[in-house]
Tab-separated table of C-alpha atoms and ligand atoms in Angstrom:
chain	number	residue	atom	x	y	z
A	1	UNK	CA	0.000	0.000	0.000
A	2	UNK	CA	1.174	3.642	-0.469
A	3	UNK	CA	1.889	5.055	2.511
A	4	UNK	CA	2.371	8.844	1.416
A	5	UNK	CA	-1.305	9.224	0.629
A	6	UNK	CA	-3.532	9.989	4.129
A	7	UNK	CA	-5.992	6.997	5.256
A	8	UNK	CA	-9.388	7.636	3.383
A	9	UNK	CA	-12.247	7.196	5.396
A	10	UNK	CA	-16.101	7.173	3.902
A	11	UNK	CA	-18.743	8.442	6.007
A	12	UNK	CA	-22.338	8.124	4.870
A	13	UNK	CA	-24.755	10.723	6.416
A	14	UNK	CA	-21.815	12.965	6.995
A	15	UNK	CA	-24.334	16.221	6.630
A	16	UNK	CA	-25.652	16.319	10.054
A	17	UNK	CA	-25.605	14.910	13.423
A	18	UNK	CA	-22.807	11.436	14.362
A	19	UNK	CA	-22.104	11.482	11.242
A	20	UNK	CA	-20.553	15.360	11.074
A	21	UNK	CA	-19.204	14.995	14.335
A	22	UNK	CA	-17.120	12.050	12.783
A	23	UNK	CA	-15.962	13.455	9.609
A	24	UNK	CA	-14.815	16.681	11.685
A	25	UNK	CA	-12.946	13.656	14.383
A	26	UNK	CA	-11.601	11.399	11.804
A	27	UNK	CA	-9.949	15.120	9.427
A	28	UNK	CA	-8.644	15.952	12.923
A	29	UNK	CA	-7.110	12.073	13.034
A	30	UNK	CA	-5.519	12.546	9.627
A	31	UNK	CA	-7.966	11.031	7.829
A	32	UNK	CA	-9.206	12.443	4.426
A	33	UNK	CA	-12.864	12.129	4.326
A	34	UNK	CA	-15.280	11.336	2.016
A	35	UNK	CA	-18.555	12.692	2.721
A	36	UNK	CA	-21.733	11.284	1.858
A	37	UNK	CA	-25.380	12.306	1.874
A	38	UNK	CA	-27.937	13.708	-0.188
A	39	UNK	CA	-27.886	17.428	1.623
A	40	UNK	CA	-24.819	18.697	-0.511
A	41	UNK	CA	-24.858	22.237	0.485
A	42	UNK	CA	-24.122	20.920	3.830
A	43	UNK	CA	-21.282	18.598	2.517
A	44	UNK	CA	-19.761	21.362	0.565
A	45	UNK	CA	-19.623	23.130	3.936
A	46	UNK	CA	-17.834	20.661	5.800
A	47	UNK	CA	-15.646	19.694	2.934
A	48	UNK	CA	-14.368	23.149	2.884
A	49	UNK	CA	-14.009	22.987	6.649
A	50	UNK	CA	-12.195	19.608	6.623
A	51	UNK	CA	-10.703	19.202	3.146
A	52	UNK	CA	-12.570	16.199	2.423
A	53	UNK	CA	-14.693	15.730	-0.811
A	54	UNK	CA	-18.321	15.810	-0.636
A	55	UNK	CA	-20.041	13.565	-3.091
A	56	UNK	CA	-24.328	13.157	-2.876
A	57	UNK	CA	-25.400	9.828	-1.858
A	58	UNK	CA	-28.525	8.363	-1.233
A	59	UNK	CA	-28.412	5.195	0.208
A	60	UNK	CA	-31.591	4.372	-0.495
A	61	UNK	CA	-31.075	4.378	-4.282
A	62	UNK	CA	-28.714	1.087	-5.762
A	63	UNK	CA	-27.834	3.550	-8.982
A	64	UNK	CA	-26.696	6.435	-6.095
A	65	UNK	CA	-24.511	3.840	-4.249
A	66	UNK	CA	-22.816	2.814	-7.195
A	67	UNK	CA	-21.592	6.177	-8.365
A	68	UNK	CA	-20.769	6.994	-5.194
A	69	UNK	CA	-18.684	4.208	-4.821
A	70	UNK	CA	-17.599	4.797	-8.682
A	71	UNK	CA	-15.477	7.727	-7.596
A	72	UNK	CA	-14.296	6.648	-4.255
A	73	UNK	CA	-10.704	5.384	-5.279
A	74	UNK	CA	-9.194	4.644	-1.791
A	75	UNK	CA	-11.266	3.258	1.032
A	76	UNK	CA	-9.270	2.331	4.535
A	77	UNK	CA	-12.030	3.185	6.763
A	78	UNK	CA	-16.031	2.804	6.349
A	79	UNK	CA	-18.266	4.614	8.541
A	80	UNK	CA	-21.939	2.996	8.156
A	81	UNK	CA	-23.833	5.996	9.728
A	82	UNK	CA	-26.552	6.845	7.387
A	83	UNK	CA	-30.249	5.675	9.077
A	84	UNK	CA	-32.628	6.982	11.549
A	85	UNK	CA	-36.558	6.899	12.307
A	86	UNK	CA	-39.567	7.728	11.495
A	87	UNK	CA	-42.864	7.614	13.962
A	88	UNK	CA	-43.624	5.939	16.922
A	89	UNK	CA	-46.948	3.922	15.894
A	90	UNK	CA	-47.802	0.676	17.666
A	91	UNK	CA	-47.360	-2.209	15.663
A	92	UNK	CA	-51.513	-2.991	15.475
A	93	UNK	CA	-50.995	0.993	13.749
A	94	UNK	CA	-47.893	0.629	11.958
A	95	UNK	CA	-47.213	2.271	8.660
A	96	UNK	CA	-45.616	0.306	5.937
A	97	UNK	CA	-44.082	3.668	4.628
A	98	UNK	CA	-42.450	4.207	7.732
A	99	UNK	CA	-41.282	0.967	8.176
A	100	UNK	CA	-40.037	0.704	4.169
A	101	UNK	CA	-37.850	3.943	5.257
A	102	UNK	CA	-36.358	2.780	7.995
A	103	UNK	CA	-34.908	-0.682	6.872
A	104	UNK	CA	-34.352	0.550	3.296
A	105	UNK	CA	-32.003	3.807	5.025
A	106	UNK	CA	-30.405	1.648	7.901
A	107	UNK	CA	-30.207	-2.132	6.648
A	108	UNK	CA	-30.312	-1.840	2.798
A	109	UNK	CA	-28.259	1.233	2.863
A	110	UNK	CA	-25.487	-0.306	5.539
A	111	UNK	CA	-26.081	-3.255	2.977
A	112	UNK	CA	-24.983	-1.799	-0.500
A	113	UNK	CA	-22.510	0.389	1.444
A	114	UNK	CA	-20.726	-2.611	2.822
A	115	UNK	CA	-20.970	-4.801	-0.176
A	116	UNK	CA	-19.563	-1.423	-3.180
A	117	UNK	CA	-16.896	-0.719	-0.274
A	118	UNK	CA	-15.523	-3.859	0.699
A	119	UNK	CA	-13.262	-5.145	-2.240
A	120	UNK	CA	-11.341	-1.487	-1.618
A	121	UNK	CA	-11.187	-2.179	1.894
A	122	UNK	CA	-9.866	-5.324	1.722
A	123	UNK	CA	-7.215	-4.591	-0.411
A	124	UNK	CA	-6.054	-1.901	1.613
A	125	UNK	CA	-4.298	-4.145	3.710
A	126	UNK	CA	-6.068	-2.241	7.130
A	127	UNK	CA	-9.620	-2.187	6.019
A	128	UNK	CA	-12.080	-1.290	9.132
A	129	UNK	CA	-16.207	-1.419	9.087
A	130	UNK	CA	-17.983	0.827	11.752
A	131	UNK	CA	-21.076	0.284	11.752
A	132	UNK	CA	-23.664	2.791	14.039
A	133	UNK	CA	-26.555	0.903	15.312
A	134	UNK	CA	-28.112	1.588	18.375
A	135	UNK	CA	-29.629	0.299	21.787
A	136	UNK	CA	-32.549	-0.363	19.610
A	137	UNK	CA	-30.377	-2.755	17.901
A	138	UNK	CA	-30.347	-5.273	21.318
A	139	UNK	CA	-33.743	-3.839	22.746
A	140	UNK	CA	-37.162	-3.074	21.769
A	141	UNK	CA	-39.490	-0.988	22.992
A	142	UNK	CA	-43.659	0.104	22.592
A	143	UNK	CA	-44.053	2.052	19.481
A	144	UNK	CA	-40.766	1.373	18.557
A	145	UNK	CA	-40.834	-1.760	16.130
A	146	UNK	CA	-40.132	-0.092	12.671
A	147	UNK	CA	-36.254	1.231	14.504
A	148	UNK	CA	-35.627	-1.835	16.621
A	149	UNK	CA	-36.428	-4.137	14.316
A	150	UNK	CA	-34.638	-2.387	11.365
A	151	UNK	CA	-31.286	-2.185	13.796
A	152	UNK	CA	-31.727	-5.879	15.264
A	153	UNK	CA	-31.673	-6.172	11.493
A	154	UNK	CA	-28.577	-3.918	10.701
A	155	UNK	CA	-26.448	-5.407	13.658
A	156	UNK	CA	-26.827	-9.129	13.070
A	157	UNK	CA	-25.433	-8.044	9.366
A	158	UNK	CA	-22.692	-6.180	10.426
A	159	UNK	CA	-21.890	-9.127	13.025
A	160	UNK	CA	-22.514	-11.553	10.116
A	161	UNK	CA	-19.383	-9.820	8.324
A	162	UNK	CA	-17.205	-9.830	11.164
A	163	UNK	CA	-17.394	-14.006	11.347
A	164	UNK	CA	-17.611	-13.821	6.965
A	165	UNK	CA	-14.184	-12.207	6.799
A	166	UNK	CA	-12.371	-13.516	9.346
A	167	UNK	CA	-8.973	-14.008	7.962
A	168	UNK	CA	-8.972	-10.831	6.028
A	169	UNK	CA	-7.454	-7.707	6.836
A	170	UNK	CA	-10.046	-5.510	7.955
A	171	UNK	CA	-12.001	-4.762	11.290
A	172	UNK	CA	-15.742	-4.781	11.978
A	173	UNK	CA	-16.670	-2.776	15.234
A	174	UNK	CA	-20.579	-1.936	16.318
A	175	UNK	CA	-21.270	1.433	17.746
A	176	UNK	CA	-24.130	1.328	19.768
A	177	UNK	CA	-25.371	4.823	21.289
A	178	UNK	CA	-28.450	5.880	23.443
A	179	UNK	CA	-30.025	9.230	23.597
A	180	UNK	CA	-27.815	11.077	21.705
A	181	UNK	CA	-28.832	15.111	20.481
A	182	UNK	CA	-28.906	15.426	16.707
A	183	UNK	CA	-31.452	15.889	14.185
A	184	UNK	CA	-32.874	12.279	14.560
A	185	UNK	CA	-35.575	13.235	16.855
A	186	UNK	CA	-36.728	16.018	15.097
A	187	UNK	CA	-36.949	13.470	11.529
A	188	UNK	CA	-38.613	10.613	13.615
A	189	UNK	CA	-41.480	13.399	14.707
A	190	UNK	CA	-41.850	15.166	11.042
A	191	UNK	CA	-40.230	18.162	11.944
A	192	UNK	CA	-41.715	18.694	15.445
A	193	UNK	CA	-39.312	20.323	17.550
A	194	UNK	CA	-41.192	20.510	20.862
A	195	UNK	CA	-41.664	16.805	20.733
A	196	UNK	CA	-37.990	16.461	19.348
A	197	UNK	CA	-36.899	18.443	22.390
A	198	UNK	CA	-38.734	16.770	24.965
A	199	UNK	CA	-36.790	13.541	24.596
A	200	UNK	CA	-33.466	15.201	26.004
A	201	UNK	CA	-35.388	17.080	28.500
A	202	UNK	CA	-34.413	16.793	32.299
A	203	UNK	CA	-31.258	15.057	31.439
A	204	UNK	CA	-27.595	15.581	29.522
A	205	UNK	CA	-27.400	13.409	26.759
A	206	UNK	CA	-24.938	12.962	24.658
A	207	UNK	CA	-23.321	14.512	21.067
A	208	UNK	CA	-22.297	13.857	18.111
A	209	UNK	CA	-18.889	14.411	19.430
A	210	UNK	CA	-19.211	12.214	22.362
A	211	UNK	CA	-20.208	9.645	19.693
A	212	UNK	CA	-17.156	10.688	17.390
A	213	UNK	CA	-15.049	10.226	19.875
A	214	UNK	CA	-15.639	6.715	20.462
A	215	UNK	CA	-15.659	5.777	16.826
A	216	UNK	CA	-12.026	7.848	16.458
A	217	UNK	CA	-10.737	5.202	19.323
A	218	UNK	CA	-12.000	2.060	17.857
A	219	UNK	CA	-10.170	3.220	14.383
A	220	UNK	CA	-7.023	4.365	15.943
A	221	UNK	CA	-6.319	1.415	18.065
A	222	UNK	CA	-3.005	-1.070	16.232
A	223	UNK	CA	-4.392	-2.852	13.628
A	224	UNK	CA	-4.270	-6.024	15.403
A	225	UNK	CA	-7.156	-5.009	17.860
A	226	UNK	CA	-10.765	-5.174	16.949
A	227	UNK	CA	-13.393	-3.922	19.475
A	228	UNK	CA	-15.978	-5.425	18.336
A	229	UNK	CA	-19.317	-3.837	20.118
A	230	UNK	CA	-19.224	-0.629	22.487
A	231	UNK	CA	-22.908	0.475	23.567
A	232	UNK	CA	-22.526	4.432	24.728
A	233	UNK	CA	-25.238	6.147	26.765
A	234	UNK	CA	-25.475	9.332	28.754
A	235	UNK	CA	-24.540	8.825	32.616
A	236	UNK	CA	-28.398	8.970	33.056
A	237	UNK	CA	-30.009	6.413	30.715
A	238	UNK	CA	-29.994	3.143	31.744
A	239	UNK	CA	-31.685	1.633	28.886
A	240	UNK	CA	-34.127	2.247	25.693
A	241	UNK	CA	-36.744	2.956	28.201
A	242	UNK	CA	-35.498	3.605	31.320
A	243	UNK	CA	-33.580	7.193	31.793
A	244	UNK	CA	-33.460	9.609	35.098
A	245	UNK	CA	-34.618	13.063	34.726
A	246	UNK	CA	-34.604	16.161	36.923
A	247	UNK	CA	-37.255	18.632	37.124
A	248	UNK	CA	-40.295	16.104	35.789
B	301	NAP	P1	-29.324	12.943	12.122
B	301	NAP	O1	-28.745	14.186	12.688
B	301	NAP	O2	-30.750	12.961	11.692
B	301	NAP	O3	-28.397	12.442	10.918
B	301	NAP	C1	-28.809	11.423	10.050
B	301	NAP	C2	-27.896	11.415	8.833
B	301	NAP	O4	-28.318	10.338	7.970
B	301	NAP	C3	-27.985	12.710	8.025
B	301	NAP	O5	-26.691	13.113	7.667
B	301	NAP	C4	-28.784	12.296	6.798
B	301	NAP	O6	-28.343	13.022	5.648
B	301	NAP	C5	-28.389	10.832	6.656
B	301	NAP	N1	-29.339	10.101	5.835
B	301	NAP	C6	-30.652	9.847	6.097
B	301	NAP	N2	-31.208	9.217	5.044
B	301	NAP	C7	-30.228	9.080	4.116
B	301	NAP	C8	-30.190	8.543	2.798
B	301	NAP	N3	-31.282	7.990	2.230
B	301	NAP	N4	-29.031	8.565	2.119
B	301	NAP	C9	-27.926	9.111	2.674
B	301	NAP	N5	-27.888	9.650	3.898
B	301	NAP	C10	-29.049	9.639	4.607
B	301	NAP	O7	-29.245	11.747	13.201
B	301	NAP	P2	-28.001	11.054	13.956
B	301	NAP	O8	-28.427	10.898	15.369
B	301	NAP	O9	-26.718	11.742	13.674
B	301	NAP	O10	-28.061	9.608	13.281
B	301	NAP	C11	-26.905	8.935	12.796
B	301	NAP	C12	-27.049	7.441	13.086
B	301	NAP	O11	-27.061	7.235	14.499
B	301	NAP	C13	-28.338	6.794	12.564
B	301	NAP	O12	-28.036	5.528	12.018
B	301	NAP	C14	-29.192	6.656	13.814
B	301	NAP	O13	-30.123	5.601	13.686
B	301	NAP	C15	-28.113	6.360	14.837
B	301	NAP	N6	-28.478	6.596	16.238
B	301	NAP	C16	-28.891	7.830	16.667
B	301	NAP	C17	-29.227	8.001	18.000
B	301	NAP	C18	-29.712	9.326	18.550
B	301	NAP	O14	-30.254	9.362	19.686
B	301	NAP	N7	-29.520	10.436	17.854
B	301	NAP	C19	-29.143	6.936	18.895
B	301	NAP	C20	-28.695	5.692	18.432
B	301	NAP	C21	-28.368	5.545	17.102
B	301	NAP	P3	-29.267	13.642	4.500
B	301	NAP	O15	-30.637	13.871	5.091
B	301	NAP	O16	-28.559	14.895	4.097
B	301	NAP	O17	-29.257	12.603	3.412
């Protein structure tokens, strides 16, 4: 491998939230980054900011993935962050749109991700998969089926790769994270911010930088180590349904 050339590493919904946090982290780490997304004016910002290269993605689309993937030339690092949610409707009420967003965005889109990336990462000799899920991903919760079953769903193929590649030089680590502030409540409630807000209320929970942070470690530790799950919450969640909050 070339070694004068900086570590390239792709992060998909790099326009907002874990994902910007990251790209910011990982430029800071050395990394060029390759942003991904389908907000490009946002990109373009952090591009300039970071000196990465913004190219639109939509993960949702097979024919975006591929030219996205087209002009990524170098891939050492993959950051599967793209996904989210959308309502909170009981199963008995559940919407099929909803549901065909969330597992096409976090388990078809970490899908064709993985699958255009990996030959690149492979052959870089120090390939490395990070993959964000969440708690949802090893809990579930009222109202919450569409998420927790599309990141059961994204985890147990991101764990499937670790086992599938064994052998090969590249990494696989799961980021899990709890209550963390970005735009993700705000898209699961259509834009409500009052309901968006009143998820964090009473308590401190965490970034995008907290969450940044965590991924930087995994991808900076020798190349010998994998960690292979970490679950991050704030001090005061204990789990997808359980949190303590002051003044309530
Ligand atoms: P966010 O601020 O809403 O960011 C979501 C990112 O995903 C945006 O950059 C968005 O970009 C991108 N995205 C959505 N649909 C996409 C598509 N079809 N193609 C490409 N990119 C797409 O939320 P976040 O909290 O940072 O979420 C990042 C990840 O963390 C998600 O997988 C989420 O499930 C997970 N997570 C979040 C929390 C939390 O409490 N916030 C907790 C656990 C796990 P564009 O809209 O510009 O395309």
């Amino acid at each position: 491998m070339p070694t004068s050339s900086p570590r390239t590493a792709v992060v998909t919904g790099a326009s907002s939230g874990i994902g910007a946090a990251t790209a910011r982290r990982l430029a800071q780490e050395g990394f060029h980054v390759v942003l991904g997304a389908r907000r490009t004016d946002r990109l373009a910002e952090l591009a300039a900011e970071t000196g990465g290269t913004p190219i639109a993605l939509d993960v949702t689309d097979a024919d975006s993935v591929d030219r996205f993937a087209a002009e990524v030339a170098r891939c050492d690092v993959l950051i599967n962050n793209a996904g989210g949610a959308k309502g909170t409707n009981t199963v008995a009420a559940a919407d099929e749109d909803e549901w065909r967003w969330m597992w096409e965005t976090n388990v078809l889109g970490t899908l064709r991700l993985t699958k255009a990336l990996l030959p690149k990462l492979v052959a870089s000799g120090n390939g490395h998969v990070v993959t964000v899920t969440s708690v949802a991903a090893s809990q579930i919760y009222d109202g919450g089926s569409g998420y927790t079953s599309a990141k059961h769903a994204q985890s147990a193929l991101h764990q499937t790769l670790r086992g599938e590649h064994l052998g090969e030089p590249v990494r696989f680590t799961e980021v899990a994270p709890g209550m963390v502030e970005t735009e993700f409540s705000e898209v699961r409630f259509g834009g409500d911010t009052e309901r968006a807000a009143a998820v964090y209320r009473g308590l401190t929970p965490l970034t995008g930088d907290d969450v940044a942070d965590v991924i930087a470690f995994a991808v900076t530790r020798p190349e010998h180590v994998n960690l292979d799950r970490i679950e991050v919450k704030p001090r005061d969640q204990h789990s997808a349904t359980r949190a303590h909050r002051t003044g309530n």
